Structure formats: structure tokens, C-alpha cells
PDB file of C-alpha atoms in Angstrom:
ATOM      1  CA  GLU A1417      18.792  -6.954 -15.259  1.00 48.00           C
ATOM      2  CA  THR A1418      17.544 -10.084 -17.075  1.00 71.00           C
ATOM      3  CA  GLY A1419      16.800 -11.637 -13.592  1.00 93.00           C
ATOM      4  CA  VAL A1420      13.554  -9.545 -13.168  1.00 96.00           C
ATOM      5  CA  THR A1421      11.793  -8.002 -16.188  1.00 96.00           C
ATOM      6  CA  GLN A1422       8.939  -5.613 -16.293  1.00 97.00           C
ATOM      7  CA  THR A1423       6.687  -4.482 -19.093  1.00 97.00           C
ATOM      8  CA  PRO A1424       5.862  -2.057 -20.244  1.00 97.00           C
ATOM      9  CA  ARG A1425       8.712   0.259 -19.411  1.00 96.00           C
ATOM     10  CA  HIS A1426       6.542   3.418 -19.979  1.00 96.00           C
ATOM     11  CA  LEU A1427       2.835   3.831 -19.864  1.00 96.00           C
ATOM     12  CA  VAL A1428       0.498   6.808 -20.259  1.00 95.00           C
ATOM     13  CA  MET A1429      -3.026   6.396 -19.400  1.00 92.00           C
ATOM     14  CA  GLY A1430      -6.142   8.459 -18.923  1.00 89.00           C
ATOM     15  CA  MET A1431      -8.157   8.216 -15.646  1.00 87.00           C
ATOM     16  CA  THR A1432     -10.855   5.975 -17.128  1.00 87.00           C
ATOM     17  CA  ASN A1433      -8.490   3.572 -18.741  1.00 88.00           C
ATOM     18  CA  LYS A1434      -7.680   0.078 -17.531  1.00 93.00           C
ATOM     19  CA  LYS A1435      -4.189  -1.224 -17.960  1.00 95.00           C
ATOM     20  CA  SER A1436      -1.991  -3.957 -16.416  1.00 97.00           C
ATOM     21  CA  LEU A1437       1.671  -3.989 -15.445  1.00 97.00           C
ATOM     22  CA  LYS A1438       3.655  -7.177 -15.851  1.00 98.00           C
ATOM     23  CA  CYS A1439       6.594  -8.541 -13.920  1.00 98.00           C
ATOM     24  CA  GLU A1440       8.400 -11.780 -14.431  1.00 97.00           C
ATOM     25  CA  GLN A1441      11.385 -13.179 -12.510  1.00 96.00           C
ATOM     26  CA  HIS A1442      13.593 -15.812 -13.837  1.00 94.00           C
ATOM     27  CA  LEU A1443      15.558 -16.391 -10.576  1.00 94.00           C
ATOM     28  CA  GLY A1444      13.345 -19.270  -9.079  1.00 92.00           C
ATOM     29  CA  HIS A1445      12.408 -17.032  -6.125  1.00 91.00           C
ATOM     30  CA  ASN A1446       9.322 -17.620  -4.002  1.00 89.00           C
ATOM     31  CA  ALA A1447       8.399 -14.070  -3.171  1.00 89.00           C
ATOM     32  CA  MET A1448       7.464 -11.083  -5.293  1.00 92.00           C
ATOM     33  CA  TYR A1449       6.747  -7.538  -4.448  1.00 92.00           C
ATOM     34  CA  TRP A1450       5.346  -4.358  -5.887  1.00 95.00           C
ATOM     35  CA  TYR A1451       6.760  -1.004  -4.842  1.00 94.00           C
ATOM     36  CA  LYS A1452       5.832   2.687  -5.759  1.00 95.00           C
ATOM     37  CA  GLN A1453       8.672   5.065  -6.125  1.00 93.00           C
ATOM     38  CA  SER A1454       7.771   8.749  -6.118  1.00 90.00           C
ATOM     39  CA  ALA A1455      10.438  11.569  -6.087  1.00 82.00           C
ATOM     40  CA  LYS A1456      11.934  12.511  -2.741  1.00 76.00           C
ATOM     41  CA  LYS A1457       9.720   9.891  -0.857  1.00 83.00           C
ATOM     42  CA  PRO A1458      10.699   6.481   0.662  1.00 84.00           C
ATOM     43  CA  LEU A1459      10.075   3.513  -1.379  1.00 89.00           C
ATOM     44  CA  GLU A1460       6.453   2.433  -0.664  1.00 90.00           C
ATOM     45  CA  LEU A1461       5.677  -1.177  -0.513  1.00 90.00           C
ATOM     46  CA  MET A1462       2.358  -1.928  -2.049  1.00 93.00           C
ATOM     47  CA  PHE A1463       1.897  -5.827  -2.182  1.00 91.00           C
ATOM     48  CA  VAL A1464       3.857  -8.967  -1.235  1.00 89.00           C
ATOM     49  CA  TYR A1465       3.255 -12.504  -2.500  1.00 88.00           C
ATOM     50  CA  ASN A1466       5.037 -15.144  -0.600  1.00 82.00           C
ATOM     51  CA  PHE A1467       4.616 -18.657  -1.978  1.00 71.00           C
ATOM     52  CA  LYS A1468       1.824 -17.224  -4.194  1.00 64.00           C
ATOM     53  CA  GLU A1469      -0.115 -16.191  -1.210  1.00 69.00           C
ATOM     54  CA  GLN A1470      -0.719 -12.474  -0.625  1.00 69.00           C
ATOM     55  CA  THR A1471       0.749 -11.664   2.653  1.00 68.00           C
ATOM     56  CA  GLU A1472       0.973  -7.944   2.734  1.00 67.00           C
ATOM     57  CA  ASN A1473      -1.272  -5.242   1.465  1.00 69.00           C
ATOM     58  CA  ASN A1474      -0.196  -1.719   2.755  1.00 69.00           C
ATOM     59  CA  SER A1475      -3.535   0.053   2.561  1.00 82.00           C
ATOM     60  CA  VAL A1476      -3.278   0.266  -1.111  1.00 90.00           C
ATOM     61  CA  PRO A1477      -6.346   1.866  -2.916  1.00 92.00           C
ATOM     62  CA  SER A1478      -8.611  -0.677  -4.549  1.00 91.00           C
ATOM     63  CA  ARG A1479      -7.944   0.949  -7.936  1.00 94.00           C
ATOM     64  CA  PHE A1480      -4.716  -1.077  -7.733  1.00 95.00           C
ATOM     65  CA  SER A1481      -5.364  -4.876  -8.046  1.00 94.00           C
ATOM     66  CA  PRO A1482      -2.517  -7.456  -7.849  1.00 93.00           C
ATOM     67  CA  GLU A1483      -2.535 -10.860  -9.324  1.00 93.00           C
ATOM     68  CA  CYS A1484       0.091 -13.627  -8.917  1.00 93.00           C
ATOM     69  CA  PRO A1485      -0.834 -16.546 -11.010  1.00 92.00           C
ATOM     70  CA  ASN A1486       2.473 -18.438 -10.229  1.00 90.00           C
ATOM     71  CA  SER A1487       5.742 -17.882  -8.477  1.00 88.00           C
ATOM     72  CA  SER A1488       7.342 -16.416 -11.553  1.00 93.00           C
ATOM     73  CA  HIS A1489       4.736 -13.796 -12.595  1.00 95.00           C
ATOM     74  CA  LEU A1490       3.177 -10.862 -10.971  1.00 96.00           C
ATOM     75  CA  PHE A1491       0.582  -8.373 -12.283  1.00 97.00           C
ATOM     76  CA  LEU A1492      -0.598  -5.041 -11.176  1.00 97.00           C
ATOM     77  CA  HIS A1493      -3.964  -4.223 -12.691  1.00 97.00           C
ATOM     78  CA  LEU A1494      -4.907  -0.497 -12.747  1.00 95.00           C
ATOM     79  CA  HIS A1495      -8.201   1.186 -13.259  1.00 93.00           C
ATOM     80  CA  THR A1496      -9.653   4.575 -12.692  1.00 93.00           C
ATOM     81  CA  LEU A1497      -6.336   5.891 -11.568  1.00 93.00           C
ATOM     82  CA  GLN A1498      -5.582   9.559 -10.382  1.00 94.00           C
ATOM     83  CA  PRO A1499      -2.919  11.787 -11.397  1.00 93.00           C
ATOM     84  CA  GLU A1500      -1.173  11.404  -8.086  1.00 93.00           C
ATOM     85  CA  ASP A1501      -0.660   7.721  -9.009  1.00 95.00           C
ATOM     86  CA  SER A1502       1.871   8.830 -11.522  1.00 95.00           C
ATOM     87  CA  ALA A1503       5.244   7.215 -10.347  1.00 95.00           C
ATOM     88  CA  LEU A1504       7.745   4.538 -11.120  1.00 95.00           C
ATOM     89  CA  TYR A1505       6.453   1.039 -10.242  1.00 97.00           C
ATOM     90  CA  LEU A1506       8.993  -1.398  -9.315  1.00 96.00           C
ATOM     91  CA  CYS A1507       8.740  -5.125  -9.033  1.00 96.00           C
ATOM     92  CA  ALA A1508      11.190  -7.129  -6.805  1.00 95.00           C
ATOM     93  CA  SER A1509      11.669 -10.722  -5.994  1.00 93.00           C
ATOM     94  CA  SER A1510      13.570 -12.702  -3.268  1.00 90.00           C
ATOM     95  CA  GLN A1511      14.024 -16.168  -2.020  1.00 88.00           C
ATOM     96  CA  GLU A1512      12.469 -16.154   1.374  1.00 80.00           C
ATOM     97  CA  SER A1513      13.457 -18.519   3.912  1.00 74.00           C
ATOM     98  CA  ILE A1514      10.804 -20.614   5.619  1.00 66.00           C
ATOM     99  CA  GLU A1515      12.683 -20.540   8.825  1.00 63.00           C
ATOM    100  CA  ARG A1516      11.762 -18.346  11.825  1.00 54.00           C
ATOM    101  CA  ASP A1517      14.970 -16.281  11.359  1.00 56.00           C
ATOM    102  CA  ARG A1518      14.218 -14.624   8.156  1.00 61.00           C
ATOM    103  CA  GLY A1519      14.662 -11.184   6.650  1.00 61.00           C
ATOM    104  CA  TRP A1520      18.294 -11.459   5.443  1.00 68.00           C
ATOM    105  CA  GLU A1521      17.382 -12.252   1.900  1.00 80.00           C
ATOM    106  CA  THR A1522      18.388  -9.803  -0.807  1.00 87.00           C
ATOM    107  CA  GLN A1523      15.700  -8.439  -3.064  1.00 91.00           C
ATOM    108  CA  TYR A1524      16.271  -8.285  -6.897  1.00 93.00           C
ATOM    109  CA  PHE A1525      14.521  -5.414  -8.567  1.00 95.00           C
ATOM    110  CA  GLY A1526      13.264  -4.927 -12.165  1.00 95.00           C
ATOM    111  CA  PRO A1527      13.785  -1.712 -14.083  1.00 94.00           C
ATOM    112  CA  GLY A1528      10.295  -0.425 -13.344  1.00 95.00           C
ATOM    113  CA  THR A1529       7.445   0.897 -15.338  1.00 97.00           C
ATOM    114  CA  ARG A1530       7.138   4.649 -15.703  1.00 96.00           C
ATOM    115  CA  LEU A1531       3.477   5.522 -15.313  1.00 96.00           C
ATOM    116  CA  LEU A1532       1.809   8.762 -16.170  1.00 95.00           C
ATOM    117  CA  VAL A1533      -1.752   9.380 -15.383  1.00 94.00           C
ATOM    118  CA  LEU A1534      -3.378  12.197 -17.318  1.00 92.00           C
TER     119      LEU A1534
ATOM    120  CA  ALA B 553       7.588   0.009  13.792  1.00 76.00           C
ATOM    121  CA  GLN B 554      10.807   0.096  11.906  1.00 83.00           C
ATOM    122  CA  SER B 555      12.116   3.232  10.046  1.00 90.00           C
ATOM    123  CA  VAL B 556      15.074   4.431   8.166  1.00 93.00           C
ATOM    124  CA  ALA B 557      16.404   8.017   7.916  1.00 95.00           C
ATOM    125  CA  GLN B 558      18.687   9.204   5.185  1.00 95.00           C
ATOM    126  CA  PRO B 559      19.134  12.843   6.346  1.00 95.00           C
ATOM    127  CA  GLU B 560      20.683  14.127   3.198  1.00 95.00           C
ATOM    128  CA  ASP B 561      18.794  14.477  -0.124  1.00 93.00           C
ATOM    129  CA  GLN B 562      22.026  15.003  -1.977  1.00 96.00           C
ATOM    130  CA  VAL B 563      25.732  14.491  -1.413  1.00 98.00           C
ATOM    131  CA  ASN B 564      28.183  16.235  -3.579  1.00 98.00           C
ATOM    132  CA  VAL B 565      31.828  14.962  -3.821  1.00 98.00           C
ATOM    133  CA  ALA B 566      34.744  15.541  -6.118  1.00 98.00           C
ATOM    134  CA  GLU B 567      36.071  12.619  -7.950  1.00 97.00           C
ATOM    135  CA  GLY B 568      38.899  10.848  -6.077  1.00 97.00           C
ATOM    136  CA  ASN B 569      37.720  12.142  -2.777  1.00 98.00           C
ATOM    137  CA  PRO B 570      36.237   9.764  -0.143  1.00 97.00           C
ATOM    138  CA  LEU B 571      32.488   9.724   0.056  1.00 97.00           C
ATOM    139  CA  THR B 572      29.903   8.959   2.882  1.00 98.00           C
ATOM    140  CA  VAL B 573      26.227   8.494   2.504  1.00 98.00           C
ATOM    141  CA  LYS B 574      24.500   8.510   5.791  1.00 98.00           C
ATOM    142  CA  CYS B 575      21.728   6.030   7.196  1.00 98.00           C
ATOM    143  CA  THR B 576      20.261   5.770  10.615  1.00 97.00           C
ATOM    144  CA  TYR B 577      17.623   3.230  11.609  1.00 95.00           C
ATOM    145  CA  SER B 578      15.124   2.394  14.232  1.00 91.00           C
ATOM    146  CA  VAL B 579      13.924  -1.299  14.743  1.00 86.00           C
ATOM    147  CA  SER B 580      13.092  -3.588  17.542  1.00 82.00           C
ATOM    148  CA  GLY B 581      15.851  -5.814  18.281  1.00 81.00           C
ATOM    149  CA  ASN B 582      18.833  -6.370  16.011  1.00 81.00           C
ATOM    150  CA  PRO B 583      18.521  -5.458  12.329  1.00 87.00           C
ATOM    151  CA  TYR B 584      19.432  -6.741   8.940  1.00 90.00           C
ATOM    152  CA  LEU B 585      20.735  -3.747   6.978  1.00 94.00           C
ATOM    153  CA  PHE B 586      21.055  -3.231   3.229  1.00 95.00           C
ATOM    154  CA  TRP B 587      22.199  -0.619   0.704  1.00 97.00           C
ATOM    155  CA  TYR B 588      20.917  -0.518  -2.893  1.00 96.00           C
ATOM    156  CA  VAL B 589      21.830   1.677  -5.674  1.00 96.00           C
ATOM    157  CA  GLN B 590      19.643   2.908  -8.476  1.00 95.00           C
ATOM    158  CA  TYR B 591      21.084   4.354 -11.763  1.00 93.00           C
ATOM    159  CA  PRO B 592      18.931   6.413 -14.040  1.00 87.00           C
ATOM    160  CA  ASN B 593      16.098   4.500 -15.777  1.00 82.00           C
ATOM    161  CA  ARG B 594      17.080   1.341 -13.836  1.00 86.00           C
ATOM    162  CA  GLY B 595      15.734  -0.568 -10.871  1.00 89.00           C
ATOM    163  CA  LEU B 596      17.496  -0.866  -7.553  1.00 93.00           C
ATOM    164  CA  GLN B 597      20.647  -2.943  -7.496  1.00 94.00           C
ATOM    165  CA  PHE B 598      22.029  -4.652  -4.266  1.00 94.00           C
ATOM    166  CA  LEU B 599      25.347  -3.357  -2.994  1.00 96.00           C
ATOM    167  CA  LEU B 600      25.889  -4.914   0.358  1.00 95.00           C
ATOM    168  CA  LYS B 601      24.194  -6.123   3.614  1.00 93.00           C
ATOM    169  CA  TYR B 602      24.836  -6.599   7.195  1.00 93.00           C
ATOM    170  CA  ILE B 603      23.747  -9.835   8.682  1.00 88.00           C
ATOM    171  CA  THR B 604      26.057 -10.593  11.659  1.00 85.00           C
ATOM    172  CA  GLY B 605      29.611 -10.685  12.534  1.00 85.00           C
ATOM    173  CA  ASP B 606      32.196  -8.080  11.496  1.00 89.00           C
ATOM    174  CA  ASN B 607      30.736  -4.519  11.705  1.00 91.00           C
ATOM    175  CA  LEU B 608      32.516  -3.451   8.474  1.00 95.00           C
ATOM    176  CA  VAL B 609      30.788  -4.940   5.456  1.00 95.00           C
ATOM    177  CA  LYS B 610      32.351  -4.822   1.992  1.00 95.00           C
ATOM    178  CA  GLY B 611      30.246  -4.828  -1.141  1.00 94.00           C
ATOM    179  CA  SER B 612      30.236  -4.290  -4.790  1.00 90.00           C
ATOM    180  CA  TYR B 613      32.157  -1.499  -6.696  1.00 92.00           C
ATOM    181  CA  GLY B 614      34.555  -0.792  -3.737  1.00 95.00           C
ATOM    182  CA  PHE B 615      31.759   0.297  -1.403  1.00 97.00           C
ATOM    183  CA  GLU B 616      31.768  -0.532   2.196  1.00 97.00           C
ATOM    184  CA  ALA B 617      29.473   0.119   5.233  1.00 97.00           C
ATOM    185  CA  GLU B 618      30.115   0.160   8.940  1.00 95.00           C
ATOM    186  CA  PHE B 619      27.271  -1.128  11.233  1.00 95.00           C
ATOM    187  CA  ASN B 620      27.297   1.005  14.530  1.00 95.00           C
ATOM    188  CA  LYS B 621      24.827  -0.490  17.045  1.00 92.00           C
ATOM    189  CA  SER B 622      25.162   2.299  19.622  1.00 93.00           C
ATOM    190  CA  GLN B 623      24.507   4.966  17.043  1.00 95.00           C
ATOM    191  CA  THR B 624      22.036   2.847  15.227  1.00 94.00           C
ATOM    192  CA  SER B 625      23.641   3.802  11.940  1.00 96.00           C
ATOM    193  CA  PHE B 626      24.930   2.026   8.696  1.00 97.00           C
ATOM    194  CA  HIS B 627      26.792   4.677   6.812  1.00 98.00           C
ATOM    195  CA  LEU B 628      27.931   3.772   3.197  1.00 98.00           C
ATOM    196  CA  LYS B 629      31.458   4.698   2.327  1.00 98.00           C
ATOM    197  CA  LYS B 630      34.006   4.645  -0.417  1.00 98.00           C
ATOM    198  CA  PRO B 631      37.605   5.702  -0.066  1.00 97.00           C
ATOM    199  CA  SER B 632      37.805   7.221  -3.566  1.00 97.00           C
ATOM    200  CA  ALA B 633      34.606   8.339  -5.538  1.00 97.00           C
ATOM    201  CA  LEU B 634      34.293   7.900  -9.225  1.00 97.00           C
ATOM    202  CA  VAL B 635      31.979   9.860 -11.571  1.00 97.00           C
ATOM    203  CA  SER B 636      30.123   6.694 -12.426  1.00 96.00           C
ATOM    204  CA  ASP B 637      29.221   6.333  -8.747  1.00 97.00           C
ATOM    205  CA  SER B 638      26.683   9.096  -9.328  1.00 97.00           C
ATOM    206  CA  ALA B 639      23.236   7.514  -8.612  1.00 97.00           C
ATOM    207  CA  LEU B 640      20.584   7.206  -6.093  1.00 96.00           C
ATOM    208  CA  TYR B 641      21.455   5.261  -2.981  1.00 97.00           C
ATOM    209  CA  PHE B 642      18.860   3.507  -0.668  1.00 96.00           C
ATOM    210  CA  CYS B 643      19.332   2.246   2.801  1.00 96.00           C
ATOM    211  CA  ALA B 644      16.887  -0.472   4.034  1.00 94.00           C
ATOM    212  CA  VAL B 645      16.247  -2.286   7.250  1.00 91.00           C
ATOM    213  CA  ARG B 646      14.626  -5.517   8.055  1.00 86.00           C
ATOM    214  CA  PRO B 647      14.068  -6.761  11.645  1.00 78.00           C
ATOM    215  CA  ARG B 648      15.916  -9.855  12.716  1.00 74.00           C
ATOM    216  CA  SER B 649      12.944 -11.435  14.504  1.00 66.00           C
ATOM    217  CA  GLY B 650       9.460 -10.475  15.498  1.00 60.00           C
ATOM    218  CA  GLY B 651       7.281  -8.017  13.553  1.00 56.00           C
ATOM    219  CA  SER B 652       7.188  -7.705   9.874  1.00 62.00           C
ATOM    220  CA  TYR B 653      10.030  -9.227   7.950  1.00 67.00           C
ATOM    221  CA  ILE B 654       9.340  -6.889   5.107  1.00 77.00           C
ATOM    222  CA  PRO B 655      12.099  -4.282   4.534  1.00 84.00           C
ATOM    223  CA  THR B 656      11.709  -0.590   5.134  1.00 89.00           C
ATOM    224  CA  PHE B 657      13.406   1.823   2.828  1.00 92.00           C
ATOM    225  CA  GLY B 658      14.708   5.248   3.229  1.00 92.00           C
ATOM    226  CA  ARG B 659      13.822   7.979   0.779  1.00 92.00           C
ATOM    227  CA  GLY B 660      17.070   7.837  -1.069  1.00 93.00           C
ATOM    228  CA  THR B 661      20.269   9.994  -1.189  1.00 96.00           C
ATOM    229  CA  SER B 662      21.396  11.363  -4.492  1.00 96.00           C
ATOM    230  CA  LEU B 663      25.140  11.008  -4.939  1.00 97.00           C
ATOM    231  CA  ILE B 664      26.732  13.434  -7.469  1.00 97.00           C
ATOM    232  CA  VAL B 665      30.344  13.042  -8.094  1.00 97.00           C
ATOM    233  CA  HIS B 666      32.016  15.821  -9.906  1.00 96.00           C
ATOM    234  CA  PRO B 667      35.024  15.405 -12.268  1.00 94.00           C
TER     235      PRO B 667
END
């Protein structure tokens, strides 16, 4: 799992705190993703950055703010979260084709940050 | 819109027996299909994918999956289960063309292999 790393691995925060999750990929990929994983629910895509441009934002509340300073790093800034935001937050990367026939690329996931909001 | 259904929250199988984890999908046109596995306290790991060609796809750790277009299914199989196969398994679909290329994941199936 050295391909995609995430820090911290565990985070406990109050609803008034501000914190950031960090993801780094060492695979030379050009696309990075944030997912939210809650028990018994499908993996929820939150944000996608492709070639450092945000290309997807799946109606995520503004208390989650992504940042992609370069193709290797991705951050998720958190502020005034709610208890229902407690979940495992997964980062992933992939090498996306620029061709029209795309979508076959494999995603590589980090180990996740287990977030608990009190 | 694309979707994935994993109808079983949990699958129990005895070690040495064959296992099947079910996945059906809905997508416009032909799909790319994926299986990922998640061990405790770990991220998802790629197992196998169907792009084109042979409907039977072989992947890591002895797993295989069969693409069935008429039944829109992509069930994961292994001839002989190991206790170490116990994990959470996710099926995912991406459309081959048109629409969003972003994958859609199922909610996962917990596989428990009993000694």
C-alpha cells in the first residue's frame, strides 16, 4: 500500500474544529478521488480531480473542501462537520486515458482515514 | 444512470468449498466491470476487471468472474475458499462510452470463510 498514502489514519474532531486529510500518490497518476465509506452503503464518490482540474463534485456539502495542488497530492479540508460525517474517507488515484474510450483504468486506493465527529 | 447491485450483505462459506459473490449492473451500452477487495483497516485492492474479449476473467488470489451480458451480471467466484479470503468485496461498473466515466460501486458483500 505504499502507492497511495493517507494521513492521518485516525481522526477525532469536534463539530467546531477545522482539520485536513492528506493523500499522496507515488504512482505517477493523473487523476485523484475522494470517497466516503459508511457501513452498509455503497462507496460514495465525493470529488474527482483529473489533470489537477476538479471534474466531479457529487453534491457534497460545503463543509468539505478539496484541494489538489499538484497531481500527486490531494487534500480534504474539513470544518464544522456533523456527527453523520463520521466515516472512512478513502483516497484513490488512477491513470486516466485522454482518449475517448476511457473508463477501463484501475483505481488504486489508500488505506483511508477513519473520522469520528463528536 | 449506472448502478450496481450486490444483493447479499454477507456470504458464508466453509473453507475448501466454492464461493460466489453476486453482482448485477445497469449501464447504458457496454460496461467495464471491476471487483475490488477490502481487508480490515485497509483500502480497496483491485482483484480483476472485464474490458473486452473472453467473458471469463481471471484475477488475483485465484479469483475469477464471469461477464454475462444477457443477465447483466458479473459474479465473482473461487473454486476453493480460504479463511484468508474473508473480507469485504466490492463490484464496480464504468460505462464504456457516453455519460460519466466515473465508476459506480455497489455497497459491498462481506465474505466470511469458516475453518
